Every structure is written in C-alpha cells, then in structure tokens.
Amino acid sequence: GWKMTSTPRTNRERHRRACRAVLLAVALVCAWQVGFLAVVERWNPAVADAECGTRLEYFRTLRRQYPQRKAIVVLGSSRIGNGFDTDYATARSCLDDSRESPMVVNMSMTGGTSVWQYLALRRLIDQGLKPDAVIVEILPMSLAGDAQYFQPTYHFPAHRLRWGDVRSLAAIMPREAPRHAREWLANNAV
C-alpha cells in the first residue's frame, strides 16, 4: 500500500498551521468575551447585577415616559428598599397632572452600605440617568463597618462588581485600584 512519509518541512508546516489555529481560537474567545462584557456593562446591566440592573431599567422607563419631571433617587439598604414605597410616591406624582411633581425611584440595594450607595449613584450617572435630587439613608452603625471596604483584605462580590465600579472605586480607593482591576479581570474571564 501507499505509505505517507513526512518530511521536516511538512512537519514544520503542520506545526505552524496548528499554532495559527490555536491563536485564532484564543483571539475569537477573547473577542467574544470583550463583546459580551461590553453588552453587560453598557446595555444590559441586569445580567451582572439583577437587583441594580432592574432598578436602572425601571428608572430609564420612567425617564422616557415622563421626561419633563424631576427625578428623586433614594439610595440605601434593604431597610429603605423594602420600607420606602417609591412606587406609590411615583404613581401619586404621575396621577397629578402637574409637571412640577417629581418621580421617585428607589435604587436601594440589599447590603447597601455607603460604598454600595456611591456605586449605585455612579452607575446611574454612567448610564446617563442623572437624578435631580438624591435621598441617602445613613446608618451610623454601618459607617463603622464601611471601613472594611478600604482594607486590602476585602474582596468585593464578583457577581456585583462591574468595570465601571472598578473605575469609580479607584477615585475613592486609589491604592486598591490595581487589585480591584485584577480581581475584576479574574472574575470576568471565561
């Protein structure tokens, strides 16, 4: 029968083709990852953080429905999130035909300490949803606990931190910025 013999040149060509194929596959996976993260970061934040993303979308919808009304945003923990009925306040405001009545949006989050409130406000602004006024829940007992965020040993939950958050944290924690960026990258790589 027929016997295939390989020459050094043929082996080198096969090796080059295999290397090109592997490099192309790695490049395609990286491009997909960057594209996916761009979509999540900018256009569908609910994928990364369902609680905050849903509230962002609600605010965006209200802004489209009532562009002339001022927007008041409430930031806080789950205490405010569950105890302050912004749906009622907004419904009353929108039933009032006066354009002077503001819409009220609750952007409070579970575990919403002052650092997370800051991140929620930055997320709003980054999405182009600048509120006209902000109401902030301040719990003295949680202010002492907020010191943990500034410790090098603290790691933000991977499922909630987005690239925009890493940039925002760099403004208030510049020494921790490289670590936050590395952790975000490690948590979001495929």
PDB file of C-alpha atoms in Angstrom:
ATOM      1  CA  GLY A   1       0.000   0.000   0.000  1.00  0.00           C
ATOM      2  CA  TRP A   2       0.681   3.575  -0.075  1.00  0.00           C
ATOM      3  CA  LYS A   3       2.806   4.946   2.746  1.00  0.00           C
ATOM      4  CA  MET A   4       2.920   8.607   3.728  1.00  0.00           C
ATOM      5  CA  THR A   5       6.278   9.918   4.685  1.00  0.00           C
ATOM      6  CA  SER A   6       6.628  13.215   6.402  1.00  0.00           C
ATOM      7  CA  THR A   7       9.497  15.479   5.755  1.00  0.00           C
ATOM      8  CA  PRO A   8      10.816  18.072   8.192  1.00  0.00           C
ATOM      9  CA  ARG A   9       9.292  20.791   6.013  1.00  0.00           C
ATOM     10  CA  THR A  10       5.834  19.170   6.141  1.00  0.00           C
ATOM     11  CA  ASN A  11       6.033  18.787   9.924  1.00  0.00           C
ATOM     12  CA  ARG A  12       7.000  22.441  10.284  1.00  0.00           C
ATOM     13  CA  GLU A  13       4.078  23.498   8.117  1.00  0.00           C
ATOM     14  CA  ARG A  14       1.672  21.403  10.176  1.00  0.00           C
ATOM     15  CA  HIS A  15       3.052  22.877  13.371  1.00  0.00           C
ATOM     16  CA  ARG A  16       2.643  26.425  12.016  1.00  0.00           C
ATOM     17  CA  ARG A  17      -0.933  25.723  10.922  1.00  0.00           C
ATOM     18  CA  ALA A  18      -1.758  24.244  14.316  1.00  0.00           C
ATOM     19  CA  CYS A  19      -0.262  27.281  16.087  1.00  0.00           C
ATOM     20  CA  ARG A  20      -2.238  29.649  13.847  1.00  0.00           C
ATOM     21  CA  ALA A  21      -5.439  27.729  14.538  1.00  0.00           C
ATOM     22  CA  VAL A  22      -4.870  27.856  18.291  1.00  0.00           C
ATOM     23  CA  LEU A  23      -4.048  31.573  18.176  1.00  0.00           C
ATOM     24  CA  LEU A  24      -7.153  32.252  16.084  1.00  0.00           C
ATOM     25  CA  ALA A  25      -9.311  30.316  18.566  1.00  0.00           C
ATOM     26  CA  VAL A  26      -7.833  32.252  21.506  1.00  0.00           C
ATOM     27  CA  ALA A  27      -8.379  35.558  19.669  1.00  0.00           C
ATOM     28  CA  LEU A  28     -12.012  34.638  18.911  1.00  0.00           C
ATOM     29  CA  VAL A  29     -12.692  33.685  22.542  1.00  0.00           C
ATOM     30  CA  CYS A  30     -11.119  36.956  23.746  1.00  0.00           C
ATOM     31  CA  ALA A  31     -13.147  38.982  21.229  1.00  0.00           C
ATOM     32  CA  TRP A  32     -16.342  37.209  22.316  1.00  0.00           C
ATOM     33  CA  GLN A  33     -15.518  37.870  25.978  1.00  0.00           C
ATOM     34  CA  VAL A  34     -14.860  41.581  25.379  1.00  0.00           C
ATOM     35  CA  GLY A  35     -18.063  41.885  23.345  1.00  0.00           C
ATOM     36  CA  PHE A  36     -20.127  40.092  25.973  1.00  0.00           C
ATOM     37  CA  LEU A  37     -18.728  42.234  28.784  1.00  0.00           C
ATOM     38  CA  ALA A  38     -19.394  45.407  26.769  1.00  0.00           C
ATOM     39  CA  VAL A  39     -23.028  44.395  26.345  1.00  0.00           C
ATOM     40  CA  VAL A  40     -23.384  43.555  30.030  1.00  0.00           C
ATOM     41  CA  GLU A  41     -21.603  46.699  31.202  1.00  0.00           C
ATOM     42  CA  ARG A  42     -23.417  49.180  28.999  1.00  0.00           C
ATOM     43  CA  TRP A  43     -26.656  47.820  27.611  1.00  0.00           C
ATOM     44  CA  ASN A  44     -27.810  45.056  29.935  1.00  0.00           C
ATOM     45  CA  PRO A  45     -26.516  45.643  33.473  1.00  0.00           C
ATOM     46  CA  ALA A  46     -29.187  43.306  34.915  1.00  0.00           C
ATOM     47  CA  VAL A  47     -27.096  40.347  33.716  1.00  0.00           C
ATOM     48  CA  ALA A  48     -24.236  41.322  36.041  1.00  0.00           C
ATOM     49  CA  ASP A  49     -26.332  42.605  38.953  1.00  0.00           C
ATOM     50  CA  ALA A  50     -30.025  41.776  38.662  1.00  0.00           C
ATOM     51  CA  GLU A  51     -31.124  43.943  41.579  1.00  0.00           C
ATOM     52  CA  CYS A  52     -29.407  47.119  40.421  1.00  0.00           C
ATOM     53  CA  GLY A  53     -29.957  46.427  36.711  1.00  0.00           C
ATOM     54  CA  THR A  54     -33.717  46.030  37.173  1.00  0.00           C
ATOM     55  CA  ARG A  55     -33.907  49.314  39.062  1.00  0.00           C
ATOM     56  CA  LEU A  56     -31.812  51.069  36.401  1.00  0.00           C
ATOM     57  CA  GLU A  57     -34.209  49.844  33.716  1.00  0.00           C
ATOM     58  CA  TYR A  58     -37.205  50.999  35.762  1.00  0.00           C
ATOM     59  CA  PHE A  59     -35.660  54.469  36.106  1.00  0.00           C
ATOM     60  CA  ARG A  60     -34.879  54.544  32.380  1.00  0.00           C
ATOM     61  CA  THR A  61     -38.508  53.646  31.581  1.00  0.00           C
ATOM     62  CA  LEU A  62     -39.845  56.383  33.867  1.00  0.00           C
ATOM     63  CA  ARG A  63     -37.459  58.907  32.289  1.00  0.00           C
ATOM     64  CA  ARG A  64     -38.788  58.009  28.836  1.00  0.00           C
ATOM     65  CA  GLN A  65     -42.420  58.237  29.988  1.00  0.00           C
ATOM     66  CA  TYR A  66     -42.032  61.474  31.951  1.00  0.00           C
ATOM     67  CA  PRO A  67     -39.003  63.336  30.546  1.00  0.00           C
ATOM     68  CA  GLN A  68     -40.176  66.700  31.883  1.00  0.00           C
ATOM     69  CA  ARG A  69     -40.423  65.595  35.512  1.00  0.00           C
ATOM     70  CA  LYS A  70     -37.649  65.940  38.029  1.00  0.00           C
ATOM     71  CA  ALA A  71     -36.244  62.670  39.361  1.00  0.00           C
ATOM     72  CA  ILE A  72     -35.589  61.965  43.025  1.00  0.00           C
ATOM     73  CA  VAL A  73     -33.469  58.887  43.707  1.00  0.00           C
ATOM     74  CA  VAL A  74     -33.497  57.093  47.047  1.00  0.00           C
ATOM     75  CA  LEU A  75     -30.286  55.235  47.992  1.00  0.00           C
ATOM     76  CA  GLY A  76     -29.970  52.930  50.941  1.00  0.00           C
ATOM     77  CA  SER A  77     -30.019  49.411  52.259  1.00  0.00           C
ATOM     78  CA  SER A  78     -32.814  46.869  52.127  1.00  0.00           C
ATOM     79  CA  ARG A  79     -34.427  48.736  55.035  1.00  0.00           C
ATOM     80  CA  ILE A  80     -35.211  51.640  52.719  1.00  0.00           C
ATOM     81  CA  GLY A  81     -35.582  49.338  49.730  1.00  0.00           C
ATOM     82  CA  ASN A  82     -38.449  47.474  51.377  1.00  0.00           C
ATOM     83  CA  GLY A  83     -39.781  50.202  53.638  1.00  0.00           C
ATOM     84  CA  PHE A  84     -40.000  53.236  51.378  1.00  0.00           C
ATOM     85  CA  ASP A  85     -42.728  52.815  48.772  1.00  0.00           C
ATOM     86  CA  THR A  86     -41.472  54.832  45.830  1.00  0.00           C
ATOM     87  CA  ASP A  87     -43.977  53.133  43.510  1.00  0.00           C
ATOM     88  CA  TYR A  88     -46.770  54.788  45.483  1.00  0.00           C
ATOM     89  CA  ALA A  89     -44.979  58.152  45.519  1.00  0.00           C
ATOM     90  CA  THR A  90     -44.320  57.988  41.767  1.00  0.00           C
ATOM     91  CA  ALA A  91     -47.887  56.858  40.987  1.00  0.00           C
ATOM     92  CA  ARG A  92     -49.304  59.751  43.016  1.00  0.00           C
ATOM     93  CA  SER A  93     -46.892  62.121  41.318  1.00  0.00           C
ATOM     94  CA  CYS A  94     -47.790  60.915  37.826  1.00  0.00           C
ATOM     95  CA  LEU A  95     -51.522  60.982  38.535  1.00  0.00           C
ATOM     96  CA  ASP A  96     -51.110  64.620  39.435  1.00  0.00           C
ATOM     97  CA  ASP A  97     -51.261  66.347  36.073  1.00  0.00           C
ATOM     98  CA  SER A  98     -48.814  68.978  37.237  1.00  0.00           C
ATOM     99  CA  ARG A  99     -45.412  68.719  35.627  1.00  0.00           C
ATOM    100  CA  GLU A 100     -43.997  70.003  38.888  1.00  0.00           C
ATOM    101  CA  SER A 101     -44.477  66.656  40.643  1.00  0.00           C
ATOM    102  CA  PRO A 102     -41.259  64.625  40.722  1.00  0.00           C
ATOM    103  CA  MET A 103     -40.896  60.926  40.076  1.00  0.00           C
ATOM    104  CA  VAL A 104     -39.283  58.957  42.883  1.00  0.00           C
ATOM    105  CA  VAL A 105     -37.026  55.980  42.155  1.00  0.00           C
ATOM    106  CA  ASN A 106     -35.743  53.604  44.815  1.00  0.00           C
ATOM    107  CA  MET A 107     -32.190  52.499  43.990  1.00  0.00           C
ATOM    108  CA  SER A 108     -31.607  50.920  47.410  1.00  0.00           C
ATOM    109  CA  MET A 109     -29.822  47.565  47.407  1.00  0.00           C
ATOM    110  CA  THR A 110     -29.572  44.569  49.646  1.00  0.00           C
ATOM    111  CA  GLY A 111     -26.464  45.187  51.728  1.00  0.00           C
ATOM    112  CA  GLY A 112     -26.453  48.794  50.503  1.00  0.00           C
ATOM    113  CA  THR A 113     -23.769  50.377  52.646  1.00  0.00           C
ATOM    114  CA  SER A 114     -22.417  53.836  51.857  1.00  0.00           C
ATOM    115  CA  VAL A 115     -19.852  52.404  49.417  1.00  0.00           C
ATOM    116  CA  TRP A 116     -22.560  50.494  47.528  1.00  0.00           C
ATOM    117  CA  GLN A 117     -24.760  53.604  47.560  1.00  0.00           C
ATOM    118  CA  TYR A 118     -21.890  55.516  45.973  1.00  0.00           C
ATOM    119  CA  LEU A 119     -21.520  52.798  43.323  1.00  0.00           C
ATOM    120  CA  ALA A 120     -25.277  52.824  42.636  1.00  0.00           C
ATOM    121  CA  LEU A 121     -25.202  56.591  42.109  1.00  0.00           C
ATOM    122  CA  ARG A 122     -22.151  56.286  39.827  1.00  0.00           C
ATOM    123  CA  ARG A 123     -23.947  53.564  37.832  1.00  0.00           C
ATOM    124  CA  LEU A 124     -26.912  55.888  37.337  1.00  0.00           C
ATOM    125  CA  ILE A 125     -24.714  58.729  36.163  1.00  0.00           C
ATOM    126  CA  ASP A 126     -22.661  56.428  33.903  1.00  0.00           C
ATOM    127  CA  GLN A 127     -25.915  55.277  32.277  1.00  0.00           C
ATOM    128  CA  GLY A 128     -26.891  58.895  31.619  1.00  0.00           C
ATOM    129  CA  LEU A 129     -29.593  58.869  34.311  1.00  0.00           C
ATOM    130  CA  LYS A 130     -28.592  61.869  36.379  1.00  0.00           C
ATOM    131  CA  PRO A 131     -31.083  62.462  39.203  1.00  0.00           C
ATOM    132  CA  ASP A 132     -32.204  65.942  40.167  1.00  0.00           C
ATOM    133  CA  ALA A 133     -32.084  65.089  43.879  1.00  0.00           C
ATOM    134  CA  VAL A 134     -30.828  62.197  45.995  1.00  0.00           C
ATOM    135  CA  ILE A 135     -32.088  60.936  49.354  1.00  0.00           C
ATOM    136  CA  VAL A 136     -29.464  58.852  51.155  1.00  0.00           C
ATOM    137  CA  GLU A 137     -30.007  56.516  54.084  1.00  0.00           C
ATOM    138  CA  ILE A 138     -27.213  56.868  56.614  1.00  0.00           C
ATOM    139  CA  LEU A 139     -26.965  54.327  59.391  1.00  0.00           C
ATOM    140  CA  PRO A 140     -24.291  55.268  61.941  1.00  0.00           C
ATOM    141  CA  MET A 141     -23.788  51.607  62.842  1.00  0.00           C
ATOM    142  CA  SER A 142     -22.959  50.742  59.220  1.00  0.00           C
ATOM    143  CA  LEU A 143     -20.500  53.619  58.793  1.00  0.00           C
ATOM    144  CA  ALA A 144     -18.062  51.892  61.109  1.00  0.00           C
ATOM    145  CA  GLY A 145     -18.497  48.691  59.117  1.00  0.00           C
ATOM    146  CA  ASP A 146     -17.724  50.519  55.877  1.00  0.00           C
ATOM    147  CA  ALA A 147     -14.069  50.643  56.913  1.00  0.00           C
ATOM    148  CA  GLN A 148     -13.816  47.004  55.733  1.00  0.00           C
ATOM    149  CA  TYR A 149     -14.081  48.148  52.101  1.00  0.00           C
ATOM    150  CA  PHE A 150     -10.865  50.123  52.457  1.00  0.00           C
ATOM    151  CA  GLN A 151      -8.864  47.153  53.752  1.00  0.00           C
ATOM    152  CA  PRO A 152      -6.563  45.287  51.358  1.00  0.00           C
ATOM    153  CA  THR A 153      -8.089  42.010  52.555  1.00  0.00           C
ATOM    154  CA  TYR A 154     -11.640  42.916  51.453  1.00  0.00           C
ATOM    155  CA  HIS A 155     -12.851  41.418  48.176  1.00  0.00           C
ATOM    156  CA  PHE A 156     -15.967  42.848  46.527  1.00  0.00           C
ATOM    157  CA  PRO A 157     -18.503  40.193  45.483  1.00  0.00           C
ATOM    158  CA  ALA A 158     -17.594  39.111  41.964  1.00  0.00           C
ATOM    159  CA  HIS A 159     -21.189  38.874  40.789  1.00  0.00           C
ATOM    160  CA  ARG A 160     -21.948  42.516  41.636  1.00  0.00           C
ATOM    161  CA  LEU A 161     -18.809  44.403  40.682  1.00  0.00           C
ATOM    162  CA  ARG A 162     -18.652  45.823  37.158  1.00  0.00           C
ATOM    163  CA  TRP A 163     -15.834  47.561  35.290  1.00  0.00           C
ATOM    164  CA  GLY A 164     -17.474  50.938  35.835  1.00  0.00           C
ATOM    165  CA  ASP A 165     -17.461  50.157  39.562  1.00  0.00           C
ATOM    166  CA  VAL A 166     -13.721  49.429  39.442  1.00  0.00           C
ATOM    167  CA  ARG A 167     -13.152  52.861  37.877  1.00  0.00           C
ATOM    168  CA  SER A 168     -15.430  54.514  40.456  1.00  0.00           C
ATOM    169  CA  LEU A 169     -13.691  52.766  43.342  1.00  0.00           C
ATOM    170  CA  ALA A 170     -10.326  53.996  42.044  1.00  0.00           C
ATOM    171  CA  ALA A 171     -11.478  57.544  42.801  1.00  0.00           C
ATOM    172  CA  ILE A 172     -12.024  56.780  46.489  1.00  0.00           C
ATOM    173  CA  MET A 173      -9.516  53.933  46.967  1.00  0.00           C
ATOM    174  CA  PRO A 174      -6.571  54.713  44.669  1.00  0.00           C
ATOM    175  CA  ARG A 175      -4.152  52.351  46.440  1.00  0.00           C
ATOM    176  CA  GLU A 176      -6.525  49.419  45.936  1.00  0.00           C
ATOM    177  CA  ALA A 177      -7.310  50.206  42.264  1.00  0.00           C
ATOM    178  CA  PRO A 178      -4.796  47.761  40.715  1.00  0.00           C
ATOM    179  CA  ARG A 179      -6.049  44.926  42.936  1.00  0.00           C
ATOM    180  CA  HIS A 180      -9.706  45.700  42.126  1.00  0.00           C
ATOM    181  CA  ALA A 181      -8.874  45.678  38.407  1.00  0.00           C
ATOM    182  CA  ARG A 182      -7.042  42.331  38.692  1.00  0.00           C
ATOM    183  CA  GLU A 183      -9.896  40.785  40.677  1.00  0.00           C
ATOM    184  CA  TRP A 184     -12.493  42.066  38.222  1.00  0.00           C
ATOM    185  CA  LEU A 185     -10.492  40.647  35.325  1.00  0.00           C
ATOM    186  CA  ALA A 186     -10.011  37.291  37.053  1.00  0.00           C
ATOM    187  CA  ASN A 187     -13.721  37.078  37.928  1.00  0.00           C
ATOM    188  CA  ASN A 188     -14.919  38.005  34.442  1.00  0.00           C
ATOM    189  CA  ALA A 189     -12.535  35.971  32.315  1.00  0.00           C
ATOM    190  CA  VAL A 190     -14.046  32.891  30.727  1.00  0.00           C
TER     191      VAL A 190
END
